[in-house]
Short mmCIF file of C-alpha atoms and ligand atoms in Angstrom, two decimals:
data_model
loop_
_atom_site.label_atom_id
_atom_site.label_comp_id
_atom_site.label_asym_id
_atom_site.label_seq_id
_atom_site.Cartn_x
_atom_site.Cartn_y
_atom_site.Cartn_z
CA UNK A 1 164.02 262.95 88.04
CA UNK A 2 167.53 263.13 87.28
CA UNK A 3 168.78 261.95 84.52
CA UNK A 4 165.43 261.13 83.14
CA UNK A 5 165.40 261.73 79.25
CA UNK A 6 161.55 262.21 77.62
CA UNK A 7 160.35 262.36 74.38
CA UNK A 8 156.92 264.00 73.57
CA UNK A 9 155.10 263.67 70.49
CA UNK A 10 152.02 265.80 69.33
CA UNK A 11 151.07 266.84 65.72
CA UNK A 12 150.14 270.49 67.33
CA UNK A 13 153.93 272.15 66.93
CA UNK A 14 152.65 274.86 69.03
CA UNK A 15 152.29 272.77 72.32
CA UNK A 16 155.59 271.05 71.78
CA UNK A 17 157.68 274.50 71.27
CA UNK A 18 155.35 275.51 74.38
CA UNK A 19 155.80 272.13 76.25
CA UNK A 20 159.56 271.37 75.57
CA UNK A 21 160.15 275.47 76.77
CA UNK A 22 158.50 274.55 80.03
CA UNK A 23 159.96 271.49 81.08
CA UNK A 24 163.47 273.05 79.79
CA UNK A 25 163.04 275.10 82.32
CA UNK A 26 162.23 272.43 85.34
CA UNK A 27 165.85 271.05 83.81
CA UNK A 28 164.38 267.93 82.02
CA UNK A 29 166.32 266.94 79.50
CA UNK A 30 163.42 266.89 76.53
CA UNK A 31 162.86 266.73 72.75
CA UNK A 32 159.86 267.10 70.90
CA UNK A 33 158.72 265.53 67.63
CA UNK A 34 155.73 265.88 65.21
CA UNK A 35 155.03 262.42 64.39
CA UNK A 36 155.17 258.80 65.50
CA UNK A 37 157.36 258.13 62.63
CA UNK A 38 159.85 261.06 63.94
CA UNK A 39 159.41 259.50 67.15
CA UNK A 40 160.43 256.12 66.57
CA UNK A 41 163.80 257.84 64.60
CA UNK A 42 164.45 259.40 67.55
CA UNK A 43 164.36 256.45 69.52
CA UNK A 44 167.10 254.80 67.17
CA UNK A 45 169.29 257.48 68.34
CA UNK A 46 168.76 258.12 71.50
CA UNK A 47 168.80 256.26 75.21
CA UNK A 48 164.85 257.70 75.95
CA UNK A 49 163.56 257.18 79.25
CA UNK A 50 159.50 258.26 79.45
CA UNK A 51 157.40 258.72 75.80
CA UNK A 52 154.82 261.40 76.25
CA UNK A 53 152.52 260.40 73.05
CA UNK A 54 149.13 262.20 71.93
CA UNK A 55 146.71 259.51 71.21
CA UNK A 56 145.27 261.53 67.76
CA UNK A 57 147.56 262.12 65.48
CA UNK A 58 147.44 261.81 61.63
CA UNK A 59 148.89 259.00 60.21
CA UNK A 60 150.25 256.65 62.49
CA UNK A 61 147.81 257.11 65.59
CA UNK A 62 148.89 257.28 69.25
CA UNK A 63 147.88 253.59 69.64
CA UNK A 64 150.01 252.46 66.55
CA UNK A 65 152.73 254.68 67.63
CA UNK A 66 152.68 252.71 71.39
CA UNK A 67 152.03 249.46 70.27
CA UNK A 68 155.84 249.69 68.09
CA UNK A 69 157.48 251.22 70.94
CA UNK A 70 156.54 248.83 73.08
CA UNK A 71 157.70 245.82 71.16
CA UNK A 72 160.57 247.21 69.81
CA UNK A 73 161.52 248.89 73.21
CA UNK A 74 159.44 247.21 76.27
CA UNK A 75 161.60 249.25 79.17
CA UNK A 76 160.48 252.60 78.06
CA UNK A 77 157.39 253.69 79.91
CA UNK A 78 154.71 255.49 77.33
CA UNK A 79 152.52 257.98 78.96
CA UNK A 80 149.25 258.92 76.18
CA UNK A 81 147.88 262.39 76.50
CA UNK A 82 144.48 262.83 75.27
CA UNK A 83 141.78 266.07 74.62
CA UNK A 84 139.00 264.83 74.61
CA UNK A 85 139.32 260.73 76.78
CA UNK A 86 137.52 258.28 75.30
CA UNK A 87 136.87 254.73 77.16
CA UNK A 88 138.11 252.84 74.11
CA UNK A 89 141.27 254.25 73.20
CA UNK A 90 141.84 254.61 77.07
CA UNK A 91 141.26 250.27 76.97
CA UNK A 92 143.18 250.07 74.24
CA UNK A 93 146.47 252.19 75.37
CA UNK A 94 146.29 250.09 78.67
CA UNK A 95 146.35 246.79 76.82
CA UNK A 96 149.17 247.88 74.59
CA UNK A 97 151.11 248.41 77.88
CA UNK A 98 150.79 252.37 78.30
CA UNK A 99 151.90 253.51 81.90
CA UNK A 100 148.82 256.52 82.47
CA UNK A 101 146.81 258.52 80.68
CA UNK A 102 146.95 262.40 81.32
CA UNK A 103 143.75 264.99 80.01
CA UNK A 104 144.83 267.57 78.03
CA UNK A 105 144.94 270.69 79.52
CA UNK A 106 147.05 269.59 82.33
CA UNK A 107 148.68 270.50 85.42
CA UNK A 108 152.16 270.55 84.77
CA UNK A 109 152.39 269.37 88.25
CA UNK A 110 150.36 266.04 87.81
CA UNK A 111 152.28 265.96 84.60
CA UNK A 112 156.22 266.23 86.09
CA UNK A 113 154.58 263.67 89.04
CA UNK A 114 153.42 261.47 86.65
CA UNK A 115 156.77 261.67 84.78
CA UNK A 116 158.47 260.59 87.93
CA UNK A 117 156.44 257.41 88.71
CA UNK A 118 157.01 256.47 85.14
CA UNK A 119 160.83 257.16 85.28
CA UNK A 120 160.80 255.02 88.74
CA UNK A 121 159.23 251.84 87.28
CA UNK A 122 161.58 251.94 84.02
CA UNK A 123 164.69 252.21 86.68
CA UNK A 124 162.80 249.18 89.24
CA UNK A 125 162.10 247.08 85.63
CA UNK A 126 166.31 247.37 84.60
CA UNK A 127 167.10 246.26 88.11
CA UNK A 128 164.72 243.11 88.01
CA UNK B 1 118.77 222.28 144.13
CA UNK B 2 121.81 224.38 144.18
CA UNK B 3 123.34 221.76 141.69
CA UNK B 4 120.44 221.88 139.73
CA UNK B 5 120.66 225.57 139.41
CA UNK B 6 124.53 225.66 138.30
CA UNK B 7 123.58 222.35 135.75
CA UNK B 8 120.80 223.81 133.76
CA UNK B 9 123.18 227.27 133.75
CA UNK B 10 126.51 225.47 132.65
CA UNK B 11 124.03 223.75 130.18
CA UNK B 12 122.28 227.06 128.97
CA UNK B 13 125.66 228.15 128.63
CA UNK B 14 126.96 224.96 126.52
CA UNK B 15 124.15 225.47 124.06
CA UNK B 16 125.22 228.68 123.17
CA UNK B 17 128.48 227.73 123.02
CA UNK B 18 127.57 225.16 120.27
CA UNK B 19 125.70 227.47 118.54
CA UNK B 20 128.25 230.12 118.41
CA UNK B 21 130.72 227.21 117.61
CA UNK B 22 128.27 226.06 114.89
CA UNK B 23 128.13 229.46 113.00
CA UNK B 24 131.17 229.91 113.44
CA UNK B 25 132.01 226.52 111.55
CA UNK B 26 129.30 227.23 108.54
CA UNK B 27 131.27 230.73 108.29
CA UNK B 28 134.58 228.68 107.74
CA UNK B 29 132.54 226.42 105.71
CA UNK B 30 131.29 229.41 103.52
CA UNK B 31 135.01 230.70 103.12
CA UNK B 32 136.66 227.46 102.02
CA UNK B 33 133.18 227.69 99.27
CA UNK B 34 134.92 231.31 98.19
CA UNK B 35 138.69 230.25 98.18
CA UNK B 36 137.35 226.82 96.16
CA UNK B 37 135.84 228.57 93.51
CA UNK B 38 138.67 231.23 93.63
CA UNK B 39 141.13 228.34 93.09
CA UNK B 40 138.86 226.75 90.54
CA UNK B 41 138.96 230.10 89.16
CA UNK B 42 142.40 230.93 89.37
CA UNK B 43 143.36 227.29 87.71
CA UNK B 44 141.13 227.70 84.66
CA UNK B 45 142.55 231.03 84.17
CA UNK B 46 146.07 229.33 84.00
CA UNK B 47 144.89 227.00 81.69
CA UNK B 48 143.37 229.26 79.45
CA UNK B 49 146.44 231.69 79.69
CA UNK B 50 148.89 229.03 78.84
CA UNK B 51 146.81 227.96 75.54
CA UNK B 52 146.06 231.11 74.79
CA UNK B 53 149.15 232.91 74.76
CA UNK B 54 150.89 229.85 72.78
CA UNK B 55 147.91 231.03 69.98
CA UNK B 56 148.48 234.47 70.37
CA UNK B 57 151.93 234.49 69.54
CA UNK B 58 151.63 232.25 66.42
CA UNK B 59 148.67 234.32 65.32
CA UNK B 60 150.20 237.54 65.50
CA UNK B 61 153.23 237.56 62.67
CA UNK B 62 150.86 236.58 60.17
CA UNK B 63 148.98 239.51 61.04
CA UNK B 64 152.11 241.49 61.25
CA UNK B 65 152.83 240.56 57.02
CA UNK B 66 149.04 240.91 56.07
CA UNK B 67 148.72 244.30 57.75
CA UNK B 68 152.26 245.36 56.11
CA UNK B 69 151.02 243.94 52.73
CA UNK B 70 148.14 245.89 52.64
CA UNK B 71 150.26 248.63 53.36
CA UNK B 72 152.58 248.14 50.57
CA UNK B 73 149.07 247.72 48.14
CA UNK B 74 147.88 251.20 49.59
CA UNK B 75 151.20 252.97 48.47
CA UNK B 76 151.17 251.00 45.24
CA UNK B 77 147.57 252.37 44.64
CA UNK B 78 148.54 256.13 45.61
CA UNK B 79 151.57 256.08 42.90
CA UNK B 80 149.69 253.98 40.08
CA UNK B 81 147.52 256.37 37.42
CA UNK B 82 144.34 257.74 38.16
CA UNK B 83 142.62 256.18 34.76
CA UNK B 84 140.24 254.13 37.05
CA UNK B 85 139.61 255.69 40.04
CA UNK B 86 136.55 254.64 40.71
CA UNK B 87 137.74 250.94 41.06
CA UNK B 88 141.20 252.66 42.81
CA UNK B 89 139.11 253.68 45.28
CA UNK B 90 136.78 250.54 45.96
CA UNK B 91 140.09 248.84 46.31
CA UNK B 92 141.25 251.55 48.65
CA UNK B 93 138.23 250.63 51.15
CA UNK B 94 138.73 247.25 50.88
CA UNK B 95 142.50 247.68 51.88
CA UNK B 96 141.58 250.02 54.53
CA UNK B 97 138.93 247.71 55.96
CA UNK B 98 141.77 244.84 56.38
CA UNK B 99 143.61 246.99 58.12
CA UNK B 100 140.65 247.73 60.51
CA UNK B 101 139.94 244.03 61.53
CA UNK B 102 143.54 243.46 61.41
CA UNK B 103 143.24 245.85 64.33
CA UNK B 104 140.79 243.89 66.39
CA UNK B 105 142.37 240.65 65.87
CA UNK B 106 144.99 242.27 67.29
CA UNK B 107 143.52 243.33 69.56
CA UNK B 108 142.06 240.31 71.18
CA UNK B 109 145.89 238.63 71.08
CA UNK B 110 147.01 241.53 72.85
CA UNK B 111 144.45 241.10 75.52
CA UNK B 112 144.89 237.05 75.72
CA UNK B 113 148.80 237.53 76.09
CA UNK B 114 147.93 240.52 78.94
CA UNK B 115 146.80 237.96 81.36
CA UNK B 116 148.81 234.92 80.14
CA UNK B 117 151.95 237.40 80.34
CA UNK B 118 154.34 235.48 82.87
CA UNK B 119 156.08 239.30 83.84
CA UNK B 120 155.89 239.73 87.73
CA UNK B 121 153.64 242.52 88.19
CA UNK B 122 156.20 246.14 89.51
CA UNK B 123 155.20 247.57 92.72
CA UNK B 124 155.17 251.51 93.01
CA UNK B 125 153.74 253.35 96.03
CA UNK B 126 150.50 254.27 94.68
CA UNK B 127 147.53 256.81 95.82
CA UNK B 128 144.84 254.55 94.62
CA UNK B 129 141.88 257.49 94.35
CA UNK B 130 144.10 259.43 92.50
CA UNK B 131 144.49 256.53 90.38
CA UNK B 132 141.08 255.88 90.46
CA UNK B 133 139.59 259.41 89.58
CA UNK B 134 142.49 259.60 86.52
CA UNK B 135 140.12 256.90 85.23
CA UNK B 136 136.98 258.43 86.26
CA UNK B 137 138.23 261.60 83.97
CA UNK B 138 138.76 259.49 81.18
CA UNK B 139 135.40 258.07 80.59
CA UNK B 140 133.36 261.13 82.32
CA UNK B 141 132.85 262.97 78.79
CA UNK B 142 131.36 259.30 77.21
CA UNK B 143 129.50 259.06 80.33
CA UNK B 144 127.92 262.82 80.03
CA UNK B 145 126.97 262.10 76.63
CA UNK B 146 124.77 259.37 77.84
CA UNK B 147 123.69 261.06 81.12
CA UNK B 148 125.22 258.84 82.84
CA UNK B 149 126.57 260.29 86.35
CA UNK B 150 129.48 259.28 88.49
CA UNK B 151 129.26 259.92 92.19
CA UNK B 152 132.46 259.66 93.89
CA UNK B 153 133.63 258.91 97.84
CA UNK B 154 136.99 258.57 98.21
CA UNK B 155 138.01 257.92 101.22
CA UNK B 156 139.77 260.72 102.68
CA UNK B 157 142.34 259.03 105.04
CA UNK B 158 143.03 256.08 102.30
CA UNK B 159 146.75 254.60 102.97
CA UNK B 160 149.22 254.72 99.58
CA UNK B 161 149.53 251.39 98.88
CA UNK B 162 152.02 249.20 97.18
CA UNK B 163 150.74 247.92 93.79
CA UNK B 164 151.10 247.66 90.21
CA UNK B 165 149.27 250.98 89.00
CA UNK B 166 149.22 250.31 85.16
CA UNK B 167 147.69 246.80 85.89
CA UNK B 168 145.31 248.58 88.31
CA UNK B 169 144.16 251.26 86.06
CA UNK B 170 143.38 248.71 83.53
CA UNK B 171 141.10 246.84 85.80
CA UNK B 172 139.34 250.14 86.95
CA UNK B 173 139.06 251.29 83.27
CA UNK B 174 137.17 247.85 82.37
CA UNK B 175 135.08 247.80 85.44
CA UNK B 176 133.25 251.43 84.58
CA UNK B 177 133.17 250.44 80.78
CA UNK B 178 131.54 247.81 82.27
CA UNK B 179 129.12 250.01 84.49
CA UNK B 180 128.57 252.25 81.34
CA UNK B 181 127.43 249.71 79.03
CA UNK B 182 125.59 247.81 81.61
CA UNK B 183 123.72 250.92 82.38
CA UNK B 184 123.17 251.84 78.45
CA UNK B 185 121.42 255.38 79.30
CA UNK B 186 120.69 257.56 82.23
CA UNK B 187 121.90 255.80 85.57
CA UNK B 188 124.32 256.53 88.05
CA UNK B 189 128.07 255.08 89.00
CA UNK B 190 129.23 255.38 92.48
CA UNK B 191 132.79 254.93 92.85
CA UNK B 192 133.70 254.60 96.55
CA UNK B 193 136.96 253.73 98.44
CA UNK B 194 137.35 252.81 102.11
CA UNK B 195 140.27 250.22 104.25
CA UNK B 196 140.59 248.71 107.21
CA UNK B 197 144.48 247.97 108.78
CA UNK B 198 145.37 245.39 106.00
CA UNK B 199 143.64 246.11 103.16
CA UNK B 200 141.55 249.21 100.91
CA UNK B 201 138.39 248.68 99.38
CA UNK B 202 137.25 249.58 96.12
CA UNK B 203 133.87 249.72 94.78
CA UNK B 204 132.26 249.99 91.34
CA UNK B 205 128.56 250.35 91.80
CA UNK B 206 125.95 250.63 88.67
CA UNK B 207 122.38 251.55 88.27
CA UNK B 208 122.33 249.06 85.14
CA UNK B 209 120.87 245.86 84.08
CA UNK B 210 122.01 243.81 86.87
CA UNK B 211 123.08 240.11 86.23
CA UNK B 212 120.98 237.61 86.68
CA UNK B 213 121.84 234.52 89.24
CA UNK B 214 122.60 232.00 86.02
CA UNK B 215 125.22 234.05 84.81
CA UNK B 216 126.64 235.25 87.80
CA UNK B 217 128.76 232.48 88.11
CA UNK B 218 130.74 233.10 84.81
CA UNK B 219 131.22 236.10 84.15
CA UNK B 220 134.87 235.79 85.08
CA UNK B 221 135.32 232.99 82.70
CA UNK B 222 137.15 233.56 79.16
CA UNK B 223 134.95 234.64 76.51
CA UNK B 224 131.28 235.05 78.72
CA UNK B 225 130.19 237.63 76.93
CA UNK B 226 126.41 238.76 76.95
CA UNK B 227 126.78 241.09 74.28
CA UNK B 228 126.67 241.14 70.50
CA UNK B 229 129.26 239.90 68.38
CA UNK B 230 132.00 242.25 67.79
CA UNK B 231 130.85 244.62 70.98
CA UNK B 232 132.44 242.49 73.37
CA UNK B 233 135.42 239.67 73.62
CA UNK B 234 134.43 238.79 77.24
CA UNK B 235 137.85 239.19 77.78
CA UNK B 236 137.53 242.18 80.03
CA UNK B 237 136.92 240.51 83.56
CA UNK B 238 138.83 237.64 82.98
CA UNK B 239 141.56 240.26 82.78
CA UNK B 240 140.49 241.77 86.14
CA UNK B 241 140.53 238.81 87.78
CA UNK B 242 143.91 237.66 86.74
CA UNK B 243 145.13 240.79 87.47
CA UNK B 244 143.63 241.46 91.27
CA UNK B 245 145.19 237.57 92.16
CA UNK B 246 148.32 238.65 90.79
CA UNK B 247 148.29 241.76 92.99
CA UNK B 248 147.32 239.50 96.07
CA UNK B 249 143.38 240.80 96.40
CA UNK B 250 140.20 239.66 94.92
CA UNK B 251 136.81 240.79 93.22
CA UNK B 252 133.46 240.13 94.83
CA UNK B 253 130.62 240.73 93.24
CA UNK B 254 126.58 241.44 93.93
CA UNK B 255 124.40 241.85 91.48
CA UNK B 256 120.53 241.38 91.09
CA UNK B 257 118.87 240.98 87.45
CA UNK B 258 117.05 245.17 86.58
CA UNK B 259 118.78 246.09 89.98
CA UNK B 260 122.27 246.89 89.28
CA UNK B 261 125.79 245.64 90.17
CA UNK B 262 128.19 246.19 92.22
CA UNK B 263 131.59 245.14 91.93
CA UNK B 264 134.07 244.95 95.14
CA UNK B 265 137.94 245.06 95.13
CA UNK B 266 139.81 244.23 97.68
CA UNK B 267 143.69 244.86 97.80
CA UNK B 268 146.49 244.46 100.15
CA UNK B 269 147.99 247.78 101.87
CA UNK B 270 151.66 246.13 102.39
CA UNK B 271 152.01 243.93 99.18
CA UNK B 272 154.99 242.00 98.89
CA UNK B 273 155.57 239.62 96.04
N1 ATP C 301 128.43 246.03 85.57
C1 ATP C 301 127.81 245.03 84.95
N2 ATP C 301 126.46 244.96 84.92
C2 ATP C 301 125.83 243.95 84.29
N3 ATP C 301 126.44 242.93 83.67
C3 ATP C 301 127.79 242.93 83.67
C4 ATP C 301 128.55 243.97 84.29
N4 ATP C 301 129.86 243.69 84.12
C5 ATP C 301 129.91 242.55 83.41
N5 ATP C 301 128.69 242.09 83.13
C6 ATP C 301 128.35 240.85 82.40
O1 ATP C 301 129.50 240.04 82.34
C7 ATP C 301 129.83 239.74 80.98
C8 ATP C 301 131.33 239.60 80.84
O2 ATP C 301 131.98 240.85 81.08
P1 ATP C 301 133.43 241.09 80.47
O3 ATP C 301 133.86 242.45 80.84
O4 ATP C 301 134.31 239.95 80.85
O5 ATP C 301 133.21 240.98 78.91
P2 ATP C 301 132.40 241.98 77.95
O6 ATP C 301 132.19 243.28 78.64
O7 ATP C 301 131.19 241.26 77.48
O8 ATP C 301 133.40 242.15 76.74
P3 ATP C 301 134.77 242.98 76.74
O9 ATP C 301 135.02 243.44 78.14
O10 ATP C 301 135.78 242.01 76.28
O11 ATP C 301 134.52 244.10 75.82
C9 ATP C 301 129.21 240.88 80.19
O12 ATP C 301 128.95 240.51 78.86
C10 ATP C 301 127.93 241.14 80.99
O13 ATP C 301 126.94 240.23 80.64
MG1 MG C 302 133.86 244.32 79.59
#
């Protein structure tokens, strides 16, 4: 986990402020954003690691969202987080190259596990 | 008499000898059928992937500069005057529904370069029912809706293995769509996991329609699709296929036509590529 940077997007501010306190506190390094359009400013900026992304979002969806990520930034792993799971939009993230899927509400543990196995394979992909 | 004796008992013995060395011979036989058609399989696959993926690429800027065009017309639209808005917002639609099958063209590029994509596969120590049930999760609301039921037996004891979990996810995720829509209504899917030394098992078992002996023999093949146009690319076990080889295991499969399916992974514990 160290060094691992993430960026989570979700239109609900509430669960970022809430989400960004808690993993603040497990000392990841995190920012939150409200948008897939904030999200791919932020990824101008800064060297991101894991994308947490909500798959419904106003807008620019989850799956639009992952599907520019992923071409303009292949090494960064994209984890979708999702209320309600549905079989297509679960097909379609995997296509589009998402990492995992997590149900909203989560563990935090899953969460920071699945965090870890997604910060592992961007480090094994930079080495190949 | 004595000789006689010991003959007709080293002869008694030789038959059964030849017959054990005969099964044994159509069992070898059947295998080199499998690994044939697996090859067969596998080569098609390579073909396809090759042509496929060439198409795929030159198909998807155009769709890049239609979808952003259409864009660009929306915004034009939303700043232009509202003096006709009934007509502002026929065109709207029709804007909006180019972006939709924009989408599913895209769609079906996206899955034709997923199995022609050269990129080694990236092995991660994985807990393959956790994996599994993740999956499970996902599709367990869908399922309720159509009382459809998934029974799960995980093996308890089942090794991590070393595999390429987002490739693996995708193949479980297609497998119970597959279950679900095979099954339409009311039916059950039994997920089950097991392993022996080498290898773990994984099996994806429906209630549904079952597949009857013609087309059991391509459904792995590109574009076998038994379903209506625009429900299904028949992309989705060609992609499982292409995926399991790539991970070193393969996909069995039984089915009988109105007596369900069931659809068998195998996978190697220690993978090394
Ligand atoms: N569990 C199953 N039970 C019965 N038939 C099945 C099952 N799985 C697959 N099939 C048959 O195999 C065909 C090919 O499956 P495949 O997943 O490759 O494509 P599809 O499901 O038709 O379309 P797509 O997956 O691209 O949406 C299906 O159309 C169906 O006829
Ligand atoms: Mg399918």
């Amino acid at each position: 986990m160290e060094n691992m940077k993430v960026l989570v997007v979700d239109d609900e501010g509430d669960f970022i402020e809430l989400f960004v306190k808690r993993l603040k506190k497990r000392q990841i390094d995190i920012i939150g954003v409200e948008s897939g359009y904030r999200a791919l400013d932020i990824l101008k900026k800064e060297k991101i690691d894991v994308v947490l992304l909500d798959v419904k979002m106003p807008g620019m969806d989850g799956i639009d969202t992952l599907r520019e990520i992923k071409t303009k930034y292949p090494l960064i792993e994209v984890i979708m987080i999702t209320g309600h799971g549905s079989v297509e939009s679960g097909l379609q993230g995997m296509i589009h190259g998402a990492y995992d899927y997590v149900l909203k509400p989560f563990d935090l543990e899953v969460l920071l596990n699945k965090l870890k196995k997604a910060f592992e394979r961007k480090r094994l992909k930079e080495k190949a | 008499m004595i000789i006689n004796v010991i003959l007709s008992l080293i002869s008694a013995n030789l038959l059964i000898f030849i017959i054990f060395l005969s099964k044994k011979i159509q069992k070898i036989k059947n295998e080199k059928c499998v690994l044939d058609q697996q090859l067969v399989q596998s080569q098609k696959l390579a073909a396809i992937g090759q042509l496929s993926s060439g198409i795929a690429h030159e198909i998807n800027n155009p769709l890049a500069i239609i979808n952003q065009e259409a864009e660009i017309s929306l915004h034009l639209l939303d700043s232009t005057n509202l003096k006709f808005e009934e007509q502002n917002k026929e065109l709207k639609d029709s804007l909006s529904q180019i972006k939709i099958q924009i989408k599913r063209c895209r769609e079906i590029t996206h899955r034709l370069l997923s199995f022609a994509r050269k990129n080694d596969p990236i092995i991660q120590q994985t807990d393959v029912n956790a994996l599994i049930e993740d999956m499970a999760l996902l599709v367990e609301k869908e399922a309720k809706l159509k009382s459809i039921v998934l029974i799960r037996k995980y093996s308890p004891e089942l090794p991590l293995i070393n595999t390429d979990p987002p490739l693996l996810r995708q193949v479980i995720l297609n497998l119970l769509n597959n279950a679900m829509q095979a099954i339409e209504k009311e039916g059950e899917i039994f997920i089950t996991t097991s392993f022996n030394p080498s290898k773990i098992e994984i099996s994806i078992k429906d209630t549904g329609s079952g597949i009857s002996k013609r087309n059991l023999d391509k459904i792995f093949d590109p574009f076998f699709t038994t379903k209506p146009p625009g429900k299904g690319t028949g992309l989705g076990l060609s992609i499982c296929i292409a995926i399991i080889n790539k991970l070193g295991g393969n996909i069995n499969v039984e089915s009988k036509e109105g007596q369900g399916s069931n659809f068998i992974i195998n996978l190697p514990i220690f993978y090394t590529f």
